[in-house]
XYZ file of C-alpha atoms in Angstrom:
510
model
C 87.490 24.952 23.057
C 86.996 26.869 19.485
C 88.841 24.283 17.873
C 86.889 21.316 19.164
C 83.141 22.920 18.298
C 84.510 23.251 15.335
C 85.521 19.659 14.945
C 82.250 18.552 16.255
C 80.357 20.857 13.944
C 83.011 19.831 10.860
C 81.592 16.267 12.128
C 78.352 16.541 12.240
C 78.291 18.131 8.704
C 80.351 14.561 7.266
C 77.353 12.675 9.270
C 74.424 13.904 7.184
C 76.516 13.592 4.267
C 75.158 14.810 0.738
C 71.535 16.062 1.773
C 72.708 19.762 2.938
C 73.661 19.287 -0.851
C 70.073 18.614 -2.534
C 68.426 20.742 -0.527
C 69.937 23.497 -1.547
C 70.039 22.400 -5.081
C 66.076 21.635 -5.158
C 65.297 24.901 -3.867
C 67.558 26.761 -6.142
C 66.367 24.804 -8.982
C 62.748 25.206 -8.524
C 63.677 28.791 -7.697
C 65.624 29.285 -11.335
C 62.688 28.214 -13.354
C 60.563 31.079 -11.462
C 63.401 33.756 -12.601
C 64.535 32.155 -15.892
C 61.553 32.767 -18.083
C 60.749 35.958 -16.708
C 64.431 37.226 -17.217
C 63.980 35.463 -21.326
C 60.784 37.057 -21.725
C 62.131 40.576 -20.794
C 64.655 40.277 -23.109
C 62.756 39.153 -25.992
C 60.287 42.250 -25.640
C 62.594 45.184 -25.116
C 65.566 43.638 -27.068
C 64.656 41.745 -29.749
C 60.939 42.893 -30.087
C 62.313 46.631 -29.613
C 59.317 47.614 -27.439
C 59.331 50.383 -24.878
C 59.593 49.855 -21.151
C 56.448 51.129 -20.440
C 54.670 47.979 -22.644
C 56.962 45.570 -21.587
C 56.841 46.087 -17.539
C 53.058 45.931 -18.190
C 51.984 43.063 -21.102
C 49.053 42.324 -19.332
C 47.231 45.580 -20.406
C 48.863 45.190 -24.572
C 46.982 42.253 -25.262
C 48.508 42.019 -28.912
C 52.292 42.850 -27.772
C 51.770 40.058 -25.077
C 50.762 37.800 -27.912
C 53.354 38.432 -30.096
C 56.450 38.184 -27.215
C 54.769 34.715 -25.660
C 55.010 33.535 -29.426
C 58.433 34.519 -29.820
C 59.388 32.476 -26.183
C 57.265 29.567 -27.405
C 60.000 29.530 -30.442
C 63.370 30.624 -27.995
C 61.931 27.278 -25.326
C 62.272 25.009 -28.213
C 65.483 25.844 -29.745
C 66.741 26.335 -25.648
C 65.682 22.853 -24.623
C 68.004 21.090 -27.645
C 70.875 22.284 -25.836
C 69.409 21.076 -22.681
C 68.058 17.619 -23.692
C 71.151 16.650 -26.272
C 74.380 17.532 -23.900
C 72.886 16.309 -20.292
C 72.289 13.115 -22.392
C 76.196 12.402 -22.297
C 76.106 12.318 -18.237
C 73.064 9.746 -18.424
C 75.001 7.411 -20.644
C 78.717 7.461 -19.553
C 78.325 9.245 -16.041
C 77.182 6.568 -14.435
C 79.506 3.505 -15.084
C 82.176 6.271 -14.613
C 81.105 7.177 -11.167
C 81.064 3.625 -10.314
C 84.631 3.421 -11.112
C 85.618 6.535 -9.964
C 83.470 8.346 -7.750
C 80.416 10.433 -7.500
C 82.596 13.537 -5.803
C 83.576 14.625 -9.179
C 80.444 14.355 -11.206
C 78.553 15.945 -7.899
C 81.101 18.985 -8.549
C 81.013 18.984 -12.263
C 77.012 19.375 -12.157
C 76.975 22.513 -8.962
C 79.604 24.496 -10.811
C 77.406 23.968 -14.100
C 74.930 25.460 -11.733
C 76.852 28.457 -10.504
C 77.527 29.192 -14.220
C 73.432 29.418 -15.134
C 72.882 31.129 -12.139
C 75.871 33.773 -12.793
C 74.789 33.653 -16.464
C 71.869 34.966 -16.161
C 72.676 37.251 -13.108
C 75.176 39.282 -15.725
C 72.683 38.747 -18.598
C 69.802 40.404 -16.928
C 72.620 43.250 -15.542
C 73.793 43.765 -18.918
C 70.250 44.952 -20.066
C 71.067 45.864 -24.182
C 72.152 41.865 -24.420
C 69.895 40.260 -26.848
C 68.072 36.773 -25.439
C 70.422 34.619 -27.485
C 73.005 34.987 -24.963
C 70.922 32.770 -22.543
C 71.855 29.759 -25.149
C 75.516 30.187 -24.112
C 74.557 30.398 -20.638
C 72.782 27.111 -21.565
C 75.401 25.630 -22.663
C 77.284 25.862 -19.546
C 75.004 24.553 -17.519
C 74.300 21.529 -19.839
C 78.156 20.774 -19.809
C 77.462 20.240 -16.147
C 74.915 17.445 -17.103
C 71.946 19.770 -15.760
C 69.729 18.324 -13.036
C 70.823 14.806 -14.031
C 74.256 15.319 -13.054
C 72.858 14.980 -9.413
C 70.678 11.477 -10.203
C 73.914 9.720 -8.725
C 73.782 11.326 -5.258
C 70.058 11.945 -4.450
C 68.724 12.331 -1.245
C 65.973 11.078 0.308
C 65.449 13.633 2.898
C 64.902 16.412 0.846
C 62.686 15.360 -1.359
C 59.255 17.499 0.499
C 60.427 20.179 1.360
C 62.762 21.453 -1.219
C 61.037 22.344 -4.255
C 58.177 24.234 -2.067
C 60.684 26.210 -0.274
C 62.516 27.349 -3.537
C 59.124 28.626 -5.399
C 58.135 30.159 -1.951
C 61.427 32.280 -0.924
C 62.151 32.780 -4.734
C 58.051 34.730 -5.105
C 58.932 36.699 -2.150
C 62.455 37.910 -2.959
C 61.419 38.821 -6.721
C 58.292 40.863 -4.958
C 60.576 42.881 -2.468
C 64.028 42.764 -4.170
C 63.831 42.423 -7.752
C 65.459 39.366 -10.018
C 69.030 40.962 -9.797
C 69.040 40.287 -5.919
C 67.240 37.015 -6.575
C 69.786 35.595 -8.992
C 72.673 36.763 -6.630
C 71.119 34.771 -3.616
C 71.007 31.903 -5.976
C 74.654 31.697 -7.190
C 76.042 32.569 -4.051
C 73.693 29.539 -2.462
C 75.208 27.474 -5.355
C 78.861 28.226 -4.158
C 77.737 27.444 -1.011
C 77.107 24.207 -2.019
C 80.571 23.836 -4.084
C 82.655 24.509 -1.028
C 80.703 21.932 1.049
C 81.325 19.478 -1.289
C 85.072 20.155 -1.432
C 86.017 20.506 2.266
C 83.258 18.274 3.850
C 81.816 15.482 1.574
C 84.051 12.469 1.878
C 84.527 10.312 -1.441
C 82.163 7.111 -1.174
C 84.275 4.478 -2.967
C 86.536 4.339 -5.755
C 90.509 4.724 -5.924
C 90.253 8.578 -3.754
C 88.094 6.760 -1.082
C 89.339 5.869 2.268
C 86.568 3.622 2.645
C 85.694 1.789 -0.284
C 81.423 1.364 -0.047
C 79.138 -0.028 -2.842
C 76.197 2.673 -4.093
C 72.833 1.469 -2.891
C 71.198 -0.795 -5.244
C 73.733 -0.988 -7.513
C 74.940 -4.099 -8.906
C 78.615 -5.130 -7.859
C 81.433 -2.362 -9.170
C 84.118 -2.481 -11.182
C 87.471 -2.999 -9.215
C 88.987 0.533 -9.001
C 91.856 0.942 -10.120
C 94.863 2.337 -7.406
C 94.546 6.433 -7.056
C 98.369 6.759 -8.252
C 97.401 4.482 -10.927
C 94.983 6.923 -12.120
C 95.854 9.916 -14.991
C 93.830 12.519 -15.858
C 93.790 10.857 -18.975
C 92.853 7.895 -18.022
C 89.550 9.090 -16.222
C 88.477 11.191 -19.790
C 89.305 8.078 -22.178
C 87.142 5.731 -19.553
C 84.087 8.156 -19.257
C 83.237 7.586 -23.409
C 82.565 3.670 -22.824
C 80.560 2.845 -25.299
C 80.279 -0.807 -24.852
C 78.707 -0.188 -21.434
C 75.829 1.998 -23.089
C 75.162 -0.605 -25.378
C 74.761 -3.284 -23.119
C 72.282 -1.043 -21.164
C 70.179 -0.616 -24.186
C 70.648 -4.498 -24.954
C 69.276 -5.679 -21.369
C 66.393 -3.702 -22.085
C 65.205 -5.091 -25.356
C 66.345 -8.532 -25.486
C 64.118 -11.439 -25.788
C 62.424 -12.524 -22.713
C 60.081 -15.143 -21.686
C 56.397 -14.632 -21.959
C 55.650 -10.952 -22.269
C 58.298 -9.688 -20.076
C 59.630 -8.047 -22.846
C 56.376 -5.968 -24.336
C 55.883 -4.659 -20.796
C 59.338 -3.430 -20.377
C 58.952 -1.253 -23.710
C 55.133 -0.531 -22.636
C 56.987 1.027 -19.078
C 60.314 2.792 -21.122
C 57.245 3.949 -23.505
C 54.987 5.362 -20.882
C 57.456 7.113 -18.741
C 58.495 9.299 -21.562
C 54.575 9.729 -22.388
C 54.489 11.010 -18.812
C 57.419 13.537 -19.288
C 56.249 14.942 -22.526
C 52.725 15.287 -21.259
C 54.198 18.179 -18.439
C 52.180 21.217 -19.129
C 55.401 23.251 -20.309
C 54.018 26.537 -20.658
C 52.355 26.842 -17.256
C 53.772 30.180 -16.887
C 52.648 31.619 -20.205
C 49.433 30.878 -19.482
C 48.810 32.332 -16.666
C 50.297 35.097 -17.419
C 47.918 35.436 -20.066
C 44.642 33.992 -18.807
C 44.964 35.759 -15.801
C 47.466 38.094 -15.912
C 49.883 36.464 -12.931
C 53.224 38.215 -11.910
C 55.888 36.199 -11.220
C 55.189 36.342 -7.490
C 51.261 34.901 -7.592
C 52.970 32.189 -9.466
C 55.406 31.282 -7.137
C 52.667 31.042 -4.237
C 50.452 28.709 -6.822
C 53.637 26.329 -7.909
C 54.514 26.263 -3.858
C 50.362 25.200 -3.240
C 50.642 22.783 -5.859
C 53.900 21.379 -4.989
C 53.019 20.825 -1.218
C 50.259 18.807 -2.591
C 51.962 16.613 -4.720
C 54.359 15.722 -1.821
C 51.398 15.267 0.552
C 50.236 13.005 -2.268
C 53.191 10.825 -2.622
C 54.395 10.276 0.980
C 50.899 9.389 2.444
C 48.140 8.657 -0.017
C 50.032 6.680 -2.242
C 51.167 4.374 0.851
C 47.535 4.367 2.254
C 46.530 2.788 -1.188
C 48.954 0.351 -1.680
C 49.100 -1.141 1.952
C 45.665 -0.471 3.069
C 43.735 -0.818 -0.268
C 45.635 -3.289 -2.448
C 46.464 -1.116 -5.285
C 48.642 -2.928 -7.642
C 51.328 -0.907 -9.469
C 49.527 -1.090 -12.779
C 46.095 0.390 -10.735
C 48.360 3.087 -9.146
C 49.697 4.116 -12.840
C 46.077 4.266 -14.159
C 45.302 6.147 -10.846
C 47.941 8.486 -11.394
C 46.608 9.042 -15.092
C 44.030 9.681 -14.673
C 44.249 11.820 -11.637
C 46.818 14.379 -13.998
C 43.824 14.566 -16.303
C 41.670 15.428 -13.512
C 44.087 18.353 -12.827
C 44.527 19.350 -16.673
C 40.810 19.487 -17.400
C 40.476 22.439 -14.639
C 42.946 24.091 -16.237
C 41.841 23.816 -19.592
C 38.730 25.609 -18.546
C 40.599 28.448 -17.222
C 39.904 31.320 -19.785
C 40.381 34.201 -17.733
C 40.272 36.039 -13.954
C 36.498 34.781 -12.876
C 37.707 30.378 -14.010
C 40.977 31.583 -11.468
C 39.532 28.836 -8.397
C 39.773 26.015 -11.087
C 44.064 26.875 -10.906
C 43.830 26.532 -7.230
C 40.958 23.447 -7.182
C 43.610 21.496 -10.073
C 46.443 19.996 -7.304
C 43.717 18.832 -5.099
C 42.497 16.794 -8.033
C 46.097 16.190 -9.018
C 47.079 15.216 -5.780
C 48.529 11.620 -6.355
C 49.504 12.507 -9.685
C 53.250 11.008 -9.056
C 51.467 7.777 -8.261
C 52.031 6.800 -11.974
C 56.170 7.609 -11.957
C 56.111 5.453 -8.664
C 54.668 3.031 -10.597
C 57.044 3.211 -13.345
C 60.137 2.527 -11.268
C 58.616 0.042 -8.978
C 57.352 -2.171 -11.733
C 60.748 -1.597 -14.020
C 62.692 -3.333 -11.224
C 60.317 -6.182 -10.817
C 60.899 -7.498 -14.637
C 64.286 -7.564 -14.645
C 67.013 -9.563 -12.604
C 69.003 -7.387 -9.899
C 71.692 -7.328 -12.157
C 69.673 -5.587 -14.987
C 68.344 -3.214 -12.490
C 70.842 -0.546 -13.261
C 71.109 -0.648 -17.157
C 66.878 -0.531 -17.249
C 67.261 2.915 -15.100
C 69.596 3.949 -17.270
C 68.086 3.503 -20.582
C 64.377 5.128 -19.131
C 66.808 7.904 -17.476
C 68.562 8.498 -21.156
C 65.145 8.307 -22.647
C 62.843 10.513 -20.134
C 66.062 12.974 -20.507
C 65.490 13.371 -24.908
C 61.841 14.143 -23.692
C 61.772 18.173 -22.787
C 63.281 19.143 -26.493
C 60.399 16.319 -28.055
C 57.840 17.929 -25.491
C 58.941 21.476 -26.480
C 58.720 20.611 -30.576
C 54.899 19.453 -29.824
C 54.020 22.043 -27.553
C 55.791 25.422 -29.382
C 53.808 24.945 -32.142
C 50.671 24.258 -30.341
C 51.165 27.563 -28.173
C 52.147 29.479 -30.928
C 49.375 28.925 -32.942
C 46.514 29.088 -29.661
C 47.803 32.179 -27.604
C 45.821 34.943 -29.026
C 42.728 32.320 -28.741
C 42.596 29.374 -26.254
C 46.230 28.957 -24.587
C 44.747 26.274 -22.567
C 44.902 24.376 -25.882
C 47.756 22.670 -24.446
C 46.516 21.386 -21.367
C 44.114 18.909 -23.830
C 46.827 17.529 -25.442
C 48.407 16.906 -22.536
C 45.073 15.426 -20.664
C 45.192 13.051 -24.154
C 48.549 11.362 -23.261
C 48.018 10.591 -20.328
C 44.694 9.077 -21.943
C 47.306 6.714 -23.870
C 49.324 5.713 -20.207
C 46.023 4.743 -18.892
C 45.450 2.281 -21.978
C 48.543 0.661 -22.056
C 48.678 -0.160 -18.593
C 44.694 -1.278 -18.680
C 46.321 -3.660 -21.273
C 49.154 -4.668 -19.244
C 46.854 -5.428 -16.528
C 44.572 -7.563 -18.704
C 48.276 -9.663 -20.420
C 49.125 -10.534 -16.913
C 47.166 -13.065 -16.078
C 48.205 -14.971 -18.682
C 51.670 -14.321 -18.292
C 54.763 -15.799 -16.925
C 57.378 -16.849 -14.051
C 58.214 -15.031 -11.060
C 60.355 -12.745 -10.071
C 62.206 -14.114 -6.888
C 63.185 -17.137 -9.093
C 64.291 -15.032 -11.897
C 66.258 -13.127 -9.761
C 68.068 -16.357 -8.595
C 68.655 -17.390 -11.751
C 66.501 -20.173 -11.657
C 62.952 -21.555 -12.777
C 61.493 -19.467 -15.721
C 57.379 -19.914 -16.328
C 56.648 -19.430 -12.637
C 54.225 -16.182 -13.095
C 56.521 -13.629 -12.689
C 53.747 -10.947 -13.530
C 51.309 -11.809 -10.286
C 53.044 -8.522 -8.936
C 50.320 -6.984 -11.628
C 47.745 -8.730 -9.978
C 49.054 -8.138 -6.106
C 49.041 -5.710 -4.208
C 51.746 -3.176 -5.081
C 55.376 -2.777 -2.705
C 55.752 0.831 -2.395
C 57.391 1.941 0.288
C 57.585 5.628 2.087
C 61.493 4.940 1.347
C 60.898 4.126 -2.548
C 58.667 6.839 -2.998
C 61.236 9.255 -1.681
C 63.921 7.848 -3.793
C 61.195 7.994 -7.022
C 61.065 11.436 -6.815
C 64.472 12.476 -6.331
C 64.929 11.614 -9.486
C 64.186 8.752 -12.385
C 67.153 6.813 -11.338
C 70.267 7.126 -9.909
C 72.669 5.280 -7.708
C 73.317 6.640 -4.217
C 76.495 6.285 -2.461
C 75.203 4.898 1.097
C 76.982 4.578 3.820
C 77.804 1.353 5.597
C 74.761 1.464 8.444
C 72.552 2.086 5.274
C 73.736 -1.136 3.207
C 73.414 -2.560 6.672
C 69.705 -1.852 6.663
C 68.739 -3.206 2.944
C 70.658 -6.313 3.988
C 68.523 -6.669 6.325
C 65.398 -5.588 4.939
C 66.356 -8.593 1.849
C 66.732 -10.865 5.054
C 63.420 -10.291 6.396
């Protein structure tokens, strides 16, 4: 009887396949980035910065030693996020083609044990309380080595997408108010190895030459044939991951010539996506802490709050525009441009505890923020064939990943220099890019009706000037299932089982 529940529960674990997986990896993610900057700011004020307990376990009341320790993290962030922009870069490029060939088990593992690394990293560096913050950059490292969040692009769910950020910031507030960060770390890592050992006794390989079931990743253009698993070397797998020729031909699909303007408005998208990622507000944290003097735990309930509402923003207004209203994709990236500027002007004019409603009235205005990311993947697909699908998400993947270490080199200087006098400098710059999205979609939307052929010919390879870009001018073809996969992550391949490829077959059919 014992053995066969535990068959059936063995079972029912393979079933739902990879999204036990992201789940916990959302929540611990979004939980990290609650407990990283807390445990780099500690270290910078009683380590580095040689102040005494008493000032540093209360900065809100030193107004001049809280200046000078958020200036010294504005510095650490930028130097932090070159390790984490340049080496995750690698498993944009190369880990995908490889993955094709080989699997996404490997990669999957690769990225949760670089996870159990940061997560033990910073567990012993905030134990080991005399270690200077430039430790955390070989903690860094190992979780970079892992390919960082974008190790996971591969295998992204599409159940998990809600809930899982909210629930990290949430549990991750409460734990640091009643436990501390040491206890809050621990439950991390040991959620992390969770995760490892489900991945190596339950997930099943998806395809390549260690699959029993060979099964082509959703969306993906046709694979590789893999090579025989006895066939394979270890040395084999290393030499194929650095394929250069595959990384160029991503980067030459995106920029060849095309008719009309197809062309322009594929560099316009590539172009505003990374806009989009280097407009984040990447000092959220600092500046509530000093414009309102928020502990880690208030801002944990506020990023849960805001998060909620983004979701609740994606999954149903989004859809309610585009079906019911007609949005077109180029209207829903305007939208969504204006709708984060919306969101950064309240928090621009937070300057201290009686502005606090405008950090709680900013997601409602933000609220279909993500409508201009769904944009950006929806209209990158419909410019290219479905063979150039891939290599487009690729090259804006490799791109939007470059973008924290640029965002960090335009925003350190501009908190550095605005702390001690309006830290909510940052949000204007950030209100202005999105200021520059807005125009070059406004453009794209006035080129299109002049432009050219269509994209179910292209796609079939056949009749060019057929007014491909009418999908400007239509009503945009967001689905509940797109958005989901948007936000997941800015591309990524996932390995879908059979009844799934079943369904898109049929969905292509209809």
């Amino acid at each position: 009887m014992t053995t066969w529940i535990g068959s059936a529960v063995l079972g029912a674990l393979r079933a739902v396949s990879v999204e036990p997986v992201m789940l916990v990896d959302g929540a611990c993610n979004q939980a990290m980035l609650l407990f990283i900057e807390n445990v780099q700011m500690n270290k910078i004020c009683s380590i580095n910065l040689g102040l005494p307990d008493q000032v540093c376990n209360n900065l809100s009341e030193h107004p001049e030693e809280d200046v000078l320790v958020q200036r010294e993290f504005s510095v650490f962030a930028f130097y932090n996020s070159i390790i984490m922009s340049i080496i995750p870069l690698i498993f944009v490029l190369f880990m995908g083609a490889w993955s094709d060939k080989y699997g996404r088990k490997i990669p999957l593992l690769m990225t949760l044990i670089g996870h159990v690394m940061y997560a033990g990293g910073y567990l012993l560096s905030n134990w080991q309380t005399s270690w200077p913050v430039e430790v955390i950059y070989f903690v860094t490292v190992l979780e970079a080595l892992g390919g960082g969040n974008v190790g996971l692009l591969s295998t992204h769910s599409q159940l998990s997408v809600v809930p899982r950020g909210s629930v990290g910031t949430l549990v991750g507030a409460l734990v640091i108010k009643y436990g501390g960060y040491n206890l809050a770390l621990l439950l991390v890592l040991l959620a992390y190895l969770s995760a490892v050992l489900y991945v190596v006794f339950v997930i099943k390989e998806s395809h390549g030459p260690f699959a029993k079931t060979a099964l082509q990743a959703h969306g993906s253009a046709k694979q590789e044939p893999s090579p025989d698993s006895k066939e394979v070397s270890k040395l084999r797998m290393a030499s194929d991951f650095f394929n250069w020729r595959r990384v160029v031909e991503s980067f030459k699909t995106a920029f060849r010539q095309r008719e009309g303007n197809a062309r322009k408005f594929i560099m316009a998208i590539i172009l505003s996506n990374m806009l989009r990622r280097v407009a984040r507000g990447f000092f959220m944290y600092m500046f509530v802490r000093r414009a309102l003097s928020w502990e880690a735990t208030d801002y944990g309930y506020w990023v849960t709050y805001r998060n909620l509402l983004a979701a609740i923003g994606s999954l149903f207004l989004v859809p309610i525009l585009t079906k019911m209203l007609s949005f077109t994709d180029a209207s829903l990236a305007v939208l969504g441009s204006l709708s984060i500027m919306g969101e950064y002007v309240c928090y621009s004019l937070v300057n201290g505890v009686s502005q606090a409603f405008l950090m709680w009235l900013g997601p409602p205005v933000g609220v279909i923020s993500n409508a201009s990311v769904i944009a950006f993947r929806s209209l990158s697909t419909k410019l290219v064939s479905k063979e150039e699908k891939g290599r487009i998400s690729a090259v804006m993947a490799a791109m939007n990943g470059l973008m924290p270490m640029i965002a960090y080199a335009a925003y350190s200087p501009i908190y550095y220099t605005t702390v001690d006098t309006l830290p909510a400098a940052q949000f204007f710059f950030g209100a202005s890019l999105n200021v520059l999205i807005m125009i070059i979609f406004i453009i794209m939307q006035l080129m299109s009706v002049s432009s050219s052929y269509e994209t179910k010919d292209f796609e079939a390879g056949g009749k060019k000037d057929k007014n491909l870009f009418k999908d400007f001018r239509n009503k945009s073809t967001v689905t509940l299932k797109s958005i989901a996969r948007t936000l997941s992550g800015p591309v990524g391949e996932t390995p879908s089982s059979k009844a799934r490829q079943d369904e898109k077959n049929k969905a292509q059919l209809a």
